[in-house]
Short mmCIF file of C-alpha atoms in Angstrom, two decimals:
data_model
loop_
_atom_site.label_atom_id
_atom_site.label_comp_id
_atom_site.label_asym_id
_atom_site.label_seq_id
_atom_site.Cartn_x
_atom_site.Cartn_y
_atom_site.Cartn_z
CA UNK A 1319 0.00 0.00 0.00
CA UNK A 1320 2.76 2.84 0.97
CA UNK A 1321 4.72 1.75 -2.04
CA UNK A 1322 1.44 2.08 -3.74
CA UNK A 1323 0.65 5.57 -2.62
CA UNK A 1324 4.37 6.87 -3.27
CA UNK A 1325 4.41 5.62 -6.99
CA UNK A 1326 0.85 7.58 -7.17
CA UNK A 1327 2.76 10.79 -5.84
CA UNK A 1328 1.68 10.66 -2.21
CA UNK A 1329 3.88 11.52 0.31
CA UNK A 1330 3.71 9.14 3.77
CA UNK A 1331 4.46 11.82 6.78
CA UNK A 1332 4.13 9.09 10.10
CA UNK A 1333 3.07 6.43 11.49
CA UNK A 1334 0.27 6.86 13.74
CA UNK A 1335 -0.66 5.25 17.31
CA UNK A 1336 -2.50 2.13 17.74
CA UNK A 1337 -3.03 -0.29 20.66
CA UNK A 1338 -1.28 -2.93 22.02
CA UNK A 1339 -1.34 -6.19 20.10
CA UNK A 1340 -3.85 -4.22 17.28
CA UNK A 1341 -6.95 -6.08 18.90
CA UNK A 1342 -9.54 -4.27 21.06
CA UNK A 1343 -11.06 -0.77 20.68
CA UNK A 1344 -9.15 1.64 22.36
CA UNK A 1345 -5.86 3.30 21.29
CA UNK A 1346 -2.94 2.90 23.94
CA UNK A 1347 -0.33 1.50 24.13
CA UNK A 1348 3.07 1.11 26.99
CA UNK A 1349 5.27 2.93 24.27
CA UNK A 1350 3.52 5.45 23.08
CA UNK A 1351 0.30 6.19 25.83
CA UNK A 1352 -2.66 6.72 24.71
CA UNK A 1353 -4.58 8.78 21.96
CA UNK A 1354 -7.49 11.30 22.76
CA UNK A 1355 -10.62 11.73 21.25
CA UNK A 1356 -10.20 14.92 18.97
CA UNK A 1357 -13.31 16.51 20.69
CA UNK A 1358 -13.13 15.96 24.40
CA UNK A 1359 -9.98 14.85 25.74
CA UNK A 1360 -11.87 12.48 28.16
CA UNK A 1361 -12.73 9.96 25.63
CA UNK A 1362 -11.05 7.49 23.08
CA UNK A 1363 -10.40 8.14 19.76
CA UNK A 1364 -11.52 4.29 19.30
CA UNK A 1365 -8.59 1.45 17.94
CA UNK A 1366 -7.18 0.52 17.21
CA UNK A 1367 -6.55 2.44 14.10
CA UNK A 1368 -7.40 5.40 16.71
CA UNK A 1369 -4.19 7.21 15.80
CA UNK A 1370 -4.83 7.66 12.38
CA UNK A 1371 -8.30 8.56 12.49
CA UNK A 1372 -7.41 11.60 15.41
CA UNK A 1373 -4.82 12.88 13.23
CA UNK A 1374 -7.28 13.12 10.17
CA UNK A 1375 -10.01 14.71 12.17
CA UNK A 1376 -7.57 17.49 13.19
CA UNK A 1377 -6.32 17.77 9.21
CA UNK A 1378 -3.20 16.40 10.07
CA UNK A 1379 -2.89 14.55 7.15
CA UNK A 1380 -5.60 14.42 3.79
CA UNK A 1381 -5.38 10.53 3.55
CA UNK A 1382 -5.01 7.30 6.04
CA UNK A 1383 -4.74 3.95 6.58
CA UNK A 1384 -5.52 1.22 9.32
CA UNK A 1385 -6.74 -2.47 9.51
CA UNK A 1386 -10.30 -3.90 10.62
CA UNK A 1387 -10.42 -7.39 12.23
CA UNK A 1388 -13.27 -6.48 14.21
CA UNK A 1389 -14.35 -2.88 13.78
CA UNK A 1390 -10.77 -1.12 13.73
CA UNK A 1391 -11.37 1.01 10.85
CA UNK A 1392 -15.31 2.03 11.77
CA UNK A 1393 -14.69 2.49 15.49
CA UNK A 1394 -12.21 5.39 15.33
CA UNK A 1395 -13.98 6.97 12.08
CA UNK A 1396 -17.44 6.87 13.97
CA UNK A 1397 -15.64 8.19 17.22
CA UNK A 1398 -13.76 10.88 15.18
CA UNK A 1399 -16.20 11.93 12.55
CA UNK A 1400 -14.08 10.91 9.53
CA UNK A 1401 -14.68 8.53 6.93
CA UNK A 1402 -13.50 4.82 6.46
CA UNK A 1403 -14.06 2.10 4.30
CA UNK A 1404 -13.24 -1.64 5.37
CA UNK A 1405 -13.16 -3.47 2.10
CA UNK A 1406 -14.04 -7.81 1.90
CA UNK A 1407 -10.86 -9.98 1.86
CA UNK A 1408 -8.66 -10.11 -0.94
CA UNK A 1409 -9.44 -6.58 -2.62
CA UNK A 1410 -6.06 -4.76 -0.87
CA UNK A 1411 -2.41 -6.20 -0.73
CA UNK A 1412 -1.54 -7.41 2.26
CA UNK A 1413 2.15 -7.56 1.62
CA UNK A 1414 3.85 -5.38 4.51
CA UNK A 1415 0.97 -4.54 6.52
CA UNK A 1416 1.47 -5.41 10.52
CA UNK A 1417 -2.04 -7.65 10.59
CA UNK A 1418 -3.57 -8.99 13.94
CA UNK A 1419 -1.32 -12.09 14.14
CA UNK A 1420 0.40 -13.79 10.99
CA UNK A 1421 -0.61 -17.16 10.15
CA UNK A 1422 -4.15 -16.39 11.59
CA UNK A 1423 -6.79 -17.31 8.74
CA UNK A 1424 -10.29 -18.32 10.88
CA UNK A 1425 -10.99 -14.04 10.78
CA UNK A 1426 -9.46 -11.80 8.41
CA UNK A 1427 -7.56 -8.93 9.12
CA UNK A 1428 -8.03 -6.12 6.10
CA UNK A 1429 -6.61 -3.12 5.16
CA UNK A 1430 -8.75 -0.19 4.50
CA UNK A 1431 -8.56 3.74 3.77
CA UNK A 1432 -9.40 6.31 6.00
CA UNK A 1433 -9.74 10.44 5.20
CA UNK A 1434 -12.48 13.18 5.11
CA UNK A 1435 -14.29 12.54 2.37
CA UNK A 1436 -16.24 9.50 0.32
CA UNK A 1437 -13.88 11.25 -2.51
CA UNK A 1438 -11.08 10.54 -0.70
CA UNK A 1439 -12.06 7.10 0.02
CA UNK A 1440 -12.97 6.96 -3.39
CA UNK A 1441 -9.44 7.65 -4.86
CA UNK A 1442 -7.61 5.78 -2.07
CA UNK A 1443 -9.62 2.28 -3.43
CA UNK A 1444 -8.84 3.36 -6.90
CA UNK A 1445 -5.40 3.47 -6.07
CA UNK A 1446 -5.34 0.26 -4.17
CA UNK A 1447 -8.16 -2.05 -5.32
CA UNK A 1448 -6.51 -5.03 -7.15
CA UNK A 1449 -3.00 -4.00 -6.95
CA UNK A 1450 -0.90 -7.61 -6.38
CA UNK A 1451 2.37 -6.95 -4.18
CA UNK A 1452 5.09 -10.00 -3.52
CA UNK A 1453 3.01 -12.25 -2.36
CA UNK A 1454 0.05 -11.74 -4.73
CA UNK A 1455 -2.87 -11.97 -2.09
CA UNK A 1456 -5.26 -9.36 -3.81
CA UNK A 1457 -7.66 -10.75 -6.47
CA UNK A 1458 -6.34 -8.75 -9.70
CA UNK A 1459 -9.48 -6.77 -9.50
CA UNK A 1460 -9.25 -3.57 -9.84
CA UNK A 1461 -11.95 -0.72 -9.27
CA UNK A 1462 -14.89 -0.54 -10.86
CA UNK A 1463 -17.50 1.96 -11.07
CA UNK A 1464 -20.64 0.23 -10.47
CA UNK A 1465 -24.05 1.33 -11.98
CA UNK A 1466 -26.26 2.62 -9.17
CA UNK A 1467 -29.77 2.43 -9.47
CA UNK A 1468 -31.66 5.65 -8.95
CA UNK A 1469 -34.24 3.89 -6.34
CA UNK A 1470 -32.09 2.00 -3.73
CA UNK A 1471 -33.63 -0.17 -1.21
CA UNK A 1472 -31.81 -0.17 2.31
CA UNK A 1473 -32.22 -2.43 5.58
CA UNK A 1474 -31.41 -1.05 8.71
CA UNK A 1475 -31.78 -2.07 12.15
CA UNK A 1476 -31.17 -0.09 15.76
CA UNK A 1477 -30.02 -2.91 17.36
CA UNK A 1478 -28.26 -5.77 16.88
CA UNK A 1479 -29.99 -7.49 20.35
CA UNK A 1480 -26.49 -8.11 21.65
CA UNK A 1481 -26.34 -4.97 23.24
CA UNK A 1482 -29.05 -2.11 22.69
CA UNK A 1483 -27.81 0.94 20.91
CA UNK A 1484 -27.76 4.26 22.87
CA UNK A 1485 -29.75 6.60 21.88
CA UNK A 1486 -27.41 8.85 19.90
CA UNK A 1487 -26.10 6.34 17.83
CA UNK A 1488 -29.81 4.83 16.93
CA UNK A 1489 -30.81 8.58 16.58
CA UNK A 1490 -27.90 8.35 13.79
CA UNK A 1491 -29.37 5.99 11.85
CA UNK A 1492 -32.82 7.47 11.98
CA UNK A 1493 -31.55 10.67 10.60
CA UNK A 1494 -29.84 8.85 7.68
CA UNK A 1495 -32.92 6.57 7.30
CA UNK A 1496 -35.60 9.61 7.41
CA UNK A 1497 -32.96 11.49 5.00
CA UNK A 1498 -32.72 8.74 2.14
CA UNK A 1499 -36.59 8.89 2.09
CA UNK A 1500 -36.99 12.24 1.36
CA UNK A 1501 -34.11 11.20 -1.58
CA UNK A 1502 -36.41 9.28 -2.62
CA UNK A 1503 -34.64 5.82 -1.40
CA UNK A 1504 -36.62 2.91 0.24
CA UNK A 1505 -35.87 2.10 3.84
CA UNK A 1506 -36.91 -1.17 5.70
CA UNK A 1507 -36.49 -2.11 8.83
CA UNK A 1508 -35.43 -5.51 9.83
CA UNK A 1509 -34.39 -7.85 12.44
CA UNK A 1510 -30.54 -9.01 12.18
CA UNK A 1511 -30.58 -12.68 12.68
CA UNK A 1512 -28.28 -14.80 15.51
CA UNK A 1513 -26.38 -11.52 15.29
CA UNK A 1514 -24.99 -13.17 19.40
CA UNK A 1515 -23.83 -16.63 17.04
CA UNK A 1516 -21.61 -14.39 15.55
CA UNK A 1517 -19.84 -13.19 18.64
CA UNK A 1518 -19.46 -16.72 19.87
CA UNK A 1519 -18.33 -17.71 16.49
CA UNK A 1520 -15.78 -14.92 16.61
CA UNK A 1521 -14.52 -15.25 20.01
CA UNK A 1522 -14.44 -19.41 19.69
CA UNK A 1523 -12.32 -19.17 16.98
CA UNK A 1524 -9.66 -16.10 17.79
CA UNK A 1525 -9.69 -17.32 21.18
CA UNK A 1526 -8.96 -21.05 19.99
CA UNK A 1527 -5.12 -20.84 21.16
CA UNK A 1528 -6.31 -19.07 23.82
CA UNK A 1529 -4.44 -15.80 22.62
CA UNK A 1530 -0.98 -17.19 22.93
CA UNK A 1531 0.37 -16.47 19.76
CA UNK A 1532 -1.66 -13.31 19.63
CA UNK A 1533 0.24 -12.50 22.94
CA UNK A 1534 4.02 -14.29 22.01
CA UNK A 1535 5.78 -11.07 22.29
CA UNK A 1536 4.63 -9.41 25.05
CA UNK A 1537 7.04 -10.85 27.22
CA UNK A 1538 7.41 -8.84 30.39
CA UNK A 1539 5.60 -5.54 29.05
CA UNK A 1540 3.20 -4.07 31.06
CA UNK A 1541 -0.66 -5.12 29.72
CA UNK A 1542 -3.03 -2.31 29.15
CA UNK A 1543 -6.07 -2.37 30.59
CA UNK A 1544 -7.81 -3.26 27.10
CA UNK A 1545 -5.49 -6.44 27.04
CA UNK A 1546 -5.84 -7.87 30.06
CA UNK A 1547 -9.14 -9.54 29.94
CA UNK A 1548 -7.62 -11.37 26.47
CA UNK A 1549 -5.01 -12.64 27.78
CA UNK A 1550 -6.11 -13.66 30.98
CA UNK A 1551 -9.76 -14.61 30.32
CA UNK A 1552 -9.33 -17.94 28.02
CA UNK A 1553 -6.47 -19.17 30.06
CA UNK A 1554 -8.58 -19.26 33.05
CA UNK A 1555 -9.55 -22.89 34.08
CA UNK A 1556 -12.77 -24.45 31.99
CA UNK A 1557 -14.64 -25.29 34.95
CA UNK A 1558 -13.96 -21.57 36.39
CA UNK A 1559 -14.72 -19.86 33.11
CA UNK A 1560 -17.66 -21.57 32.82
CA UNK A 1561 -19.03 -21.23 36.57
CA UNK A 1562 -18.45 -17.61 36.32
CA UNK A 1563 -20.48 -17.58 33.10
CA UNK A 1564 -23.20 -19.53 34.79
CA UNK A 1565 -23.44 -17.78 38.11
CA UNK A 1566 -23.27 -14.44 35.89
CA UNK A 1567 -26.30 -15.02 33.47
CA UNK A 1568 -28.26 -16.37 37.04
CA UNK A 1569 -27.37 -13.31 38.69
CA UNK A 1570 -28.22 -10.85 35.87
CA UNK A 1571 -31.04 -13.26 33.73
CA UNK A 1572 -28.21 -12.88 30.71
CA UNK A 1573 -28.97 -15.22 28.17
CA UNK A 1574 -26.35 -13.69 25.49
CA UNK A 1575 -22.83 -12.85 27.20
CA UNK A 1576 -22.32 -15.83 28.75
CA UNK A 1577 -22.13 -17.78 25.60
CA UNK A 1578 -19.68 -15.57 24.67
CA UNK A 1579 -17.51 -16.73 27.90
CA UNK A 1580 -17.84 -19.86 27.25
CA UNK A 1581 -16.53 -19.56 23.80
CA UNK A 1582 -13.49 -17.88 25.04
CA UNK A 1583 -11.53 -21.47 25.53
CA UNK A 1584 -8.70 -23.17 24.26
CA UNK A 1585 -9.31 -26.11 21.34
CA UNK A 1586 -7.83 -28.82 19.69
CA UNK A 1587 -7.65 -28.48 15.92
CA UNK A 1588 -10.08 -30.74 15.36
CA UNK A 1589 -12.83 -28.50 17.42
CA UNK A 1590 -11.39 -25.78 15.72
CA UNK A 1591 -12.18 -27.01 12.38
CA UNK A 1592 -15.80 -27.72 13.82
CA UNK A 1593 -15.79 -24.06 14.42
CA UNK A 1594 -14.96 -22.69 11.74
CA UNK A 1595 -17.30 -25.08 10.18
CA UNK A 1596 -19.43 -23.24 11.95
CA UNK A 1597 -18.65 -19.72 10.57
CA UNK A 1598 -19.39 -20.93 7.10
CA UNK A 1599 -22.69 -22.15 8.20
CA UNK A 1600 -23.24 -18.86 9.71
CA UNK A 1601 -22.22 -17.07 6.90
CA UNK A 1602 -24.37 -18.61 4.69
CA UNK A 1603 -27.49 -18.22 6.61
CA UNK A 1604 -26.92 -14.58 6.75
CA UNK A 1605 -26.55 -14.24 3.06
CA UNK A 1606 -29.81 -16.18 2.89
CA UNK A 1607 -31.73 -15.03 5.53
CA UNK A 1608 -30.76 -11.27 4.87
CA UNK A 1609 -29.45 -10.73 1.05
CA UNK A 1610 -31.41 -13.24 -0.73
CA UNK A 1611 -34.71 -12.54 1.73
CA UNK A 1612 -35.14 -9.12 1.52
CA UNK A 1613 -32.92 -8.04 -1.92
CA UNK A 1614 -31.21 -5.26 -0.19
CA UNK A 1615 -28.73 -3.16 -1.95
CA UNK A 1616 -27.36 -2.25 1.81
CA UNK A 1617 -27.85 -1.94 5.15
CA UNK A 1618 -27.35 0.61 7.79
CA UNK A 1619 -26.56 -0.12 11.49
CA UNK A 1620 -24.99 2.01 14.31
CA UNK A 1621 -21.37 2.21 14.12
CA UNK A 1622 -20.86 0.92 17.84
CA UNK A 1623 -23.67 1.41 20.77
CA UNK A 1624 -21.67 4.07 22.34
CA UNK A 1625 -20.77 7.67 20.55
CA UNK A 1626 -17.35 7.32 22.69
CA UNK A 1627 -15.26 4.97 25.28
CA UNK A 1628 -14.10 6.42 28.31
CA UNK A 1629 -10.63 6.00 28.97
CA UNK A 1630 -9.69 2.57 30.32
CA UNK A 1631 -13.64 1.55 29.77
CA UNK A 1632 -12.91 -1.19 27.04
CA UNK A 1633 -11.68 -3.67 29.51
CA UNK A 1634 -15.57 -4.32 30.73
CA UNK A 1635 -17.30 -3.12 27.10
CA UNK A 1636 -15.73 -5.83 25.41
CA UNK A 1637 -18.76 -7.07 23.97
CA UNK A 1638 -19.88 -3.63 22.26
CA UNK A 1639 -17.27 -4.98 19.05
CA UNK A 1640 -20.28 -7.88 18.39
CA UNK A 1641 -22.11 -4.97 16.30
CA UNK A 1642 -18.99 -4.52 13.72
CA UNK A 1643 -17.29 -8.20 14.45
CA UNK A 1644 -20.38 -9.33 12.40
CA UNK A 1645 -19.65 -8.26 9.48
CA UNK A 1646 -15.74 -9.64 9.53
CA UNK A 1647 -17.34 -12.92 10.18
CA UNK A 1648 -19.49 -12.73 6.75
CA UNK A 1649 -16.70 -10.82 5.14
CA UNK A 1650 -18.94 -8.21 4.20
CA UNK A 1651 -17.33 -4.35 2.61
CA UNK A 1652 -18.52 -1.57 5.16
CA UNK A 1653 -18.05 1.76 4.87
CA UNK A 1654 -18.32 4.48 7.75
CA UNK A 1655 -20.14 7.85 7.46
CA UNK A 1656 -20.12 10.65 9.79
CA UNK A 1657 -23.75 11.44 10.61
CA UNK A 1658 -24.25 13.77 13.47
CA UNK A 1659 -23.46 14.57 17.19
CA UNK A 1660 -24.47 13.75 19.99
CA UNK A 1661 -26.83 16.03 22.09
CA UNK A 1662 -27.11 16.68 25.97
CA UNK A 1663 -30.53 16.41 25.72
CA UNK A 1664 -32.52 15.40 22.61
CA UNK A 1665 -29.87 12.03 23.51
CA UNK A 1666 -30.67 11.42 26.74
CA UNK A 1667 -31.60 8.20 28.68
CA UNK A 1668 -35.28 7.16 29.18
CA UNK A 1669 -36.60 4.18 30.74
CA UNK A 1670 -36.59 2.57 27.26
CA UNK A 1671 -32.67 2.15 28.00
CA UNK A 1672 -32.69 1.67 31.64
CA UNK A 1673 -35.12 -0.88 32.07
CA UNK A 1674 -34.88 -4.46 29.77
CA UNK A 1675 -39.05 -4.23 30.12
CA UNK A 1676 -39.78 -1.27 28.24
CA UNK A 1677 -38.32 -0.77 24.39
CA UNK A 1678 -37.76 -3.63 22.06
CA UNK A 1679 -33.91 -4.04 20.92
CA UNK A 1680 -32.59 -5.23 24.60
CA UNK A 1681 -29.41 -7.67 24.88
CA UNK A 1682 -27.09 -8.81 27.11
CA UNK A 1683 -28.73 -6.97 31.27
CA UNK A 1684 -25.24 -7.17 32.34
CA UNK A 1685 -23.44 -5.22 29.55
CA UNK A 1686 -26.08 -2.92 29.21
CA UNK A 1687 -25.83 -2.18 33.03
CA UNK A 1688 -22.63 -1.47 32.50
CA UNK A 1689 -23.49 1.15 29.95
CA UNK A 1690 -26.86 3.09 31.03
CA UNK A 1691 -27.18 1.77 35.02
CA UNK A 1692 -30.50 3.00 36.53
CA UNK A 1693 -32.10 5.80 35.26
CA UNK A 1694 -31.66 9.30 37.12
CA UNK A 1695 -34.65 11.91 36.79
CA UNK A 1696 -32.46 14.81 37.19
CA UNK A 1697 -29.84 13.85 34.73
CA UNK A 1698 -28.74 12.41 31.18
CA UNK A 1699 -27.00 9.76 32.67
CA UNK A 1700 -28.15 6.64 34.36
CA UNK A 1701 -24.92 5.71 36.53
CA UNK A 1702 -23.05 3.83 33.57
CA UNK A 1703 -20.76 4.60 30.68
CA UNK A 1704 -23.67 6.50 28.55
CA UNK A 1705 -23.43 9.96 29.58
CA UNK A 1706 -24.98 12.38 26.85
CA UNK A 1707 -24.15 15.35 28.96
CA UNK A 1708 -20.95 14.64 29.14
CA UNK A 1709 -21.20 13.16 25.89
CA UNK A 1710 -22.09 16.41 23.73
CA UNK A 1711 -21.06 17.31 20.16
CA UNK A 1712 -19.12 14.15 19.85
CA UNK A 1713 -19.07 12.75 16.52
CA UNK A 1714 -21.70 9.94 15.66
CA UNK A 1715 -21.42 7.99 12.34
CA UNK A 1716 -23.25 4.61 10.67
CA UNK A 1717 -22.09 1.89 9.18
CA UNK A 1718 -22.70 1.20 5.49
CA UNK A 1719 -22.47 -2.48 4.65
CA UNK A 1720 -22.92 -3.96 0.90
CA UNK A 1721 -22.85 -7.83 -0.51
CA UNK A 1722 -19.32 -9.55 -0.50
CA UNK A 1723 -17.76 -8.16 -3.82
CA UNK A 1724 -19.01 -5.04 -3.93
CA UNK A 1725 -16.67 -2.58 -2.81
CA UNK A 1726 -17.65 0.16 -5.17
CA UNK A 1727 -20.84 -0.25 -4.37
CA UNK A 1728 -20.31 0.80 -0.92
CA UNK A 1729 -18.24 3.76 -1.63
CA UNK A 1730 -21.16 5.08 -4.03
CA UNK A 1731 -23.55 4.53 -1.02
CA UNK A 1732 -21.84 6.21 0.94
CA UNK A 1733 -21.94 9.19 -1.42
CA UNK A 1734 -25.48 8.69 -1.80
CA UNK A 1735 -25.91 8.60 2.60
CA UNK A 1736 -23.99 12.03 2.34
CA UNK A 1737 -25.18 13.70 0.01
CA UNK A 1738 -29.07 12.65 1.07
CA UNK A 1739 -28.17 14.19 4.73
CA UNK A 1740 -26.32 17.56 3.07
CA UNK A 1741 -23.98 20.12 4.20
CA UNK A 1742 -22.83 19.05 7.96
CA UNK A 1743 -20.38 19.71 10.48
CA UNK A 1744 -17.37 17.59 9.11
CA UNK A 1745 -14.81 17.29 6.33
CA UNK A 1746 -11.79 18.75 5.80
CA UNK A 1747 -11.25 22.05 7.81
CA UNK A 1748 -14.47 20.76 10.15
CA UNK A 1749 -12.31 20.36 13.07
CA UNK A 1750 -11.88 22.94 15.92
CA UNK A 1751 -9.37 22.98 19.06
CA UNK A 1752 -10.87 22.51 22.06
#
C-alpha cells in the first residue's frame, strides 16, 4: 500500500498510534500512551486504528490507513467523525501490513482507507483495489464503477440485540434513514438474525489458542487495561470460566454474554475445524436469511452502541465490538459515514434504556448495566458509561455495509448517505481545538 501511494505521488508523513497487540477498541499502548478523542480529551479516539483517524479529524494529514479485524477502521472513524471504508478480503495487498497475528486465517484482518471525504475514500480504493504486491494476495481486481440504481432499497436495524444501541447512535441511523426517504430511497427495517452466534463464532475461533500467539511477544511488558481480559480470560480454568459464566447469566437473567464466555476457551484443531465449520454455516445463513430474503442493496446499522469509550472503559465493554465483528465474520465491505453529534438532551436516557421491560432491541442486562445503570430523573445519565451530557457534540457515524464483492458499491452509497443528509459539520477544515 505505501509503495502504492508513493508511486501515485503521495507523500507518507508518520506512522500513527494504535493499541497494544492491534486487537480491542481503544488506542494505547506502553510505548507510546494513549490517543485522545479529537473533541473531548476524556474519551477514546476508538482502535485501534485510533491514531490515524485523530490525526485526520484534526487535518493532520488528507489521507489514512488502518486495519479492521473487528471494527478497527469504523470504530475510530465513527468516534472521530471521519470517513472509512473496510473493504471484503482479498481486494487490498496485504504484503507489509502489521495484521492482527500472521498465520491467523479463521478471521481476516483487512486493510482499509481512512480520510475526510467518500472522494477521498474513493481515490484511495482506486489506487489500491486489485494491486498484487510480492506475495500476490489481492484478487487482480481492480476498481470498478458500479451502476447505481436511482431507487435503492436499504435495511437497517437499531439494534443488533447483543447490546441495545444508545440513543445517539440509533438517533444516527434514523436521521440517515428519514434522509434517504426524502431522496427518494426505500428504507426497511429488519431484524438481524443470531447476530450473538456471531460473537461466539468470533470469540471461539480467535480465542482457539487461547491468545498465545496473539500475545508471544509481550514478554514482560506491562498489559493495558484493554489487554488484560484477552489474555487472561481464556487461560482461566474451563470449569472456572464456565461457573463464572453460569453464576453471571443467574445473577443478571443474561442469556447472550455468557455464551460468549464460554466460547473464550482453548481447542484442539479438530474443534477448531468444527468451528470454523461453523462460521461458514453462519455465513451462509446470513446471506440467505438477509441478502437473498429481503434483496437489499445495503444496510445501515450504528457504528458501535456508544458515541465514545471512556478511557480505560474497554476492559468491561468488550462485547460492544459484536455490532462490527459481524460483518468480519461474513466478510462483508462496510463503509463508515459521519452522521451527526451527539446532544445533551434530545440524547438522553429514558426508561426505554434503563429498564430491559420497556423498548424492544434489549441484549445482554449485564453489559447494558454497564453502559446506562438506573435511570436518574435529574440527569442524562443513568450511573453507567452512557453519559450524553458529558457526551455532547461528539461525533456519531453509521455503518454502510454492501454484498461480498461489492466494494464500489459501498463507496457510491456512501456518497449517496452524504449527500441525502447535506452540508454538515465535518470534512476537511471541520475540526476545531478545544
Amino acid at each position: 500500500v505505501v509503495s502504492l501511494v508513493r508511486d501515485a505521488g503521495g507523500i507518507p508523513i508518520c506512522k500513527t498510534n494504535l493499541s497494544q497487540l492491534i486487537f480491542f477498541f481503544e488506542c494505547s499502548n506502553p510505548i507510546w500512551g494513549r490517543t485522545l478523542n479529537p473533541y473531548s480529551k476524556s474519551y477514546s479516539s476508538g482502535g485501534t486504528s485510533g491514531g490515524e483517524a485523530a490525526l485526520l479529524a484534526m487535518d493532520g494529514a488528507v489521507l489514512g490507513w488502518g486495519t479492521d479485524i473487528g471494527g478497527s477502521l469504523r470504530i475510530p472513524a465513527s468516534f472521530c467523525g471521519i470517513y472509512s471504508l473496510k473493504p471484503g478480503w482479498s481486494r487490498i495487498s496485504m504484503t507489509g501490513v502489521q495484521g492482527t497475528w500472521p498465520g491467523f486465517e479463521g478471521i481476516r484482518t483487512v486493510a482499509g482507507p481512512m480520510g475526510r471525504s467518500v472522494d477521498d475514500i474513493e481515490l484511495a480504493a482506486r489506487l489500491v483495489f486489485g494491486k498484487q504486491g510480492n506475495e500476490y494476495d489481492p484478487a487482480p481486481l481492480p476498481y470498478r464503477a458500479p451502476e447505481m440504481p436511482k431507487k435503492l432499497r436499504f435495511g437497517f436495524y437499531l439494534s443488533d440485540n447483543f447490546v441495545k444501541p444508545s440513543p445517539a447512535c440509533q438517533h444516527a441511523v434514523l436521521e440517515t434513514v428519514e434522509a434517504l426517504r426524502k431522496a427518494g430511497h426505500e428504507c426497511l427495517e429488519f431484524e438481524l438474525p443470531e447476530a450473538k452466534r456471531a460473537m461466539e463464532i468470533f470469540i471461539g475461533i480467535t480465542a482457539a489458542d487461547k491468545y498465545k500467539t496473539l500475545s508471544a511477544d509481550l514478554g514482560n511488558d506491562p498489559l493495558e487495561p484493554g489487554v488484560t481480559p484477552l489474555v487472561v480470560g481464556p487461560r482461566l480454568p474451563g470449569w472456572f470460566r464456565n461457573s463464572v459464566a453460569w453464576l453471571l447469566g443467574k445473577l443478571y437473567k443474561d442469556e447472550v454474554f455468557p455464551g460468549t464466555m464460554c466460547a473464550a476457551c482453548e481447542k484442539p484443531v479438530v474443534e477448531y475445524h468444527r468451528w470454523v465449520r461453523q462460521r461458514d454455516e453462519f455465513v451462509r445463513m446470513f446471506y440467505r436469511e438477509v441478502w437473498d430474503k429481503y434483496q437489499f442493496d445495503g444496510i445501515l446499522a450504528p457504528a458501535l452502541a456508544l458515541p465514545g469509550l471512556p478511557h480505560g472503559s474497554v476492559q468491561y465493554l468488550s462485547g460492544l465490538a459484536c455490532i462490527d465483528l459481524l460483518y468480519n465474520v461474513v466478510e462483508s465491505p462496510v463503509g463508515t459515514v459521519p452522521i451527526t453529534r451527539v446532544g445533551p438532551t434530545e440524547d438522553a436516557l429514558t426508561a426505554e434504556w434503563t429498564d430491559a421491560r420497556v423498548g424492544r432491541g434489549h441484549g445482554s442486562p449485564l453489559v447494558e448495566r454497564l453502559l446506562y445503570g438506573n435511570l436518574n430523573p435529574s440527569s442524562a445519565s443513568g450511573g453507567g458509561f452512557y453519559n450524553a451530557e458529558k457526551m455532547a457534540g461528539l461525533p456519531v457515524g453509521v455503518q454502510v455495509v454492501g454484498r461480498r464483492w461489492e466494494d464500489e458499491k459501498v463507496v457510491e452509497m456512501m456518497r449517496v448517505v452524504d449527500s441525502a443528509l447535506g452540508p454538515r459539520d465535518f470534512g476537511p477544515l471541520s475540526w476545531k481545538a478545544q
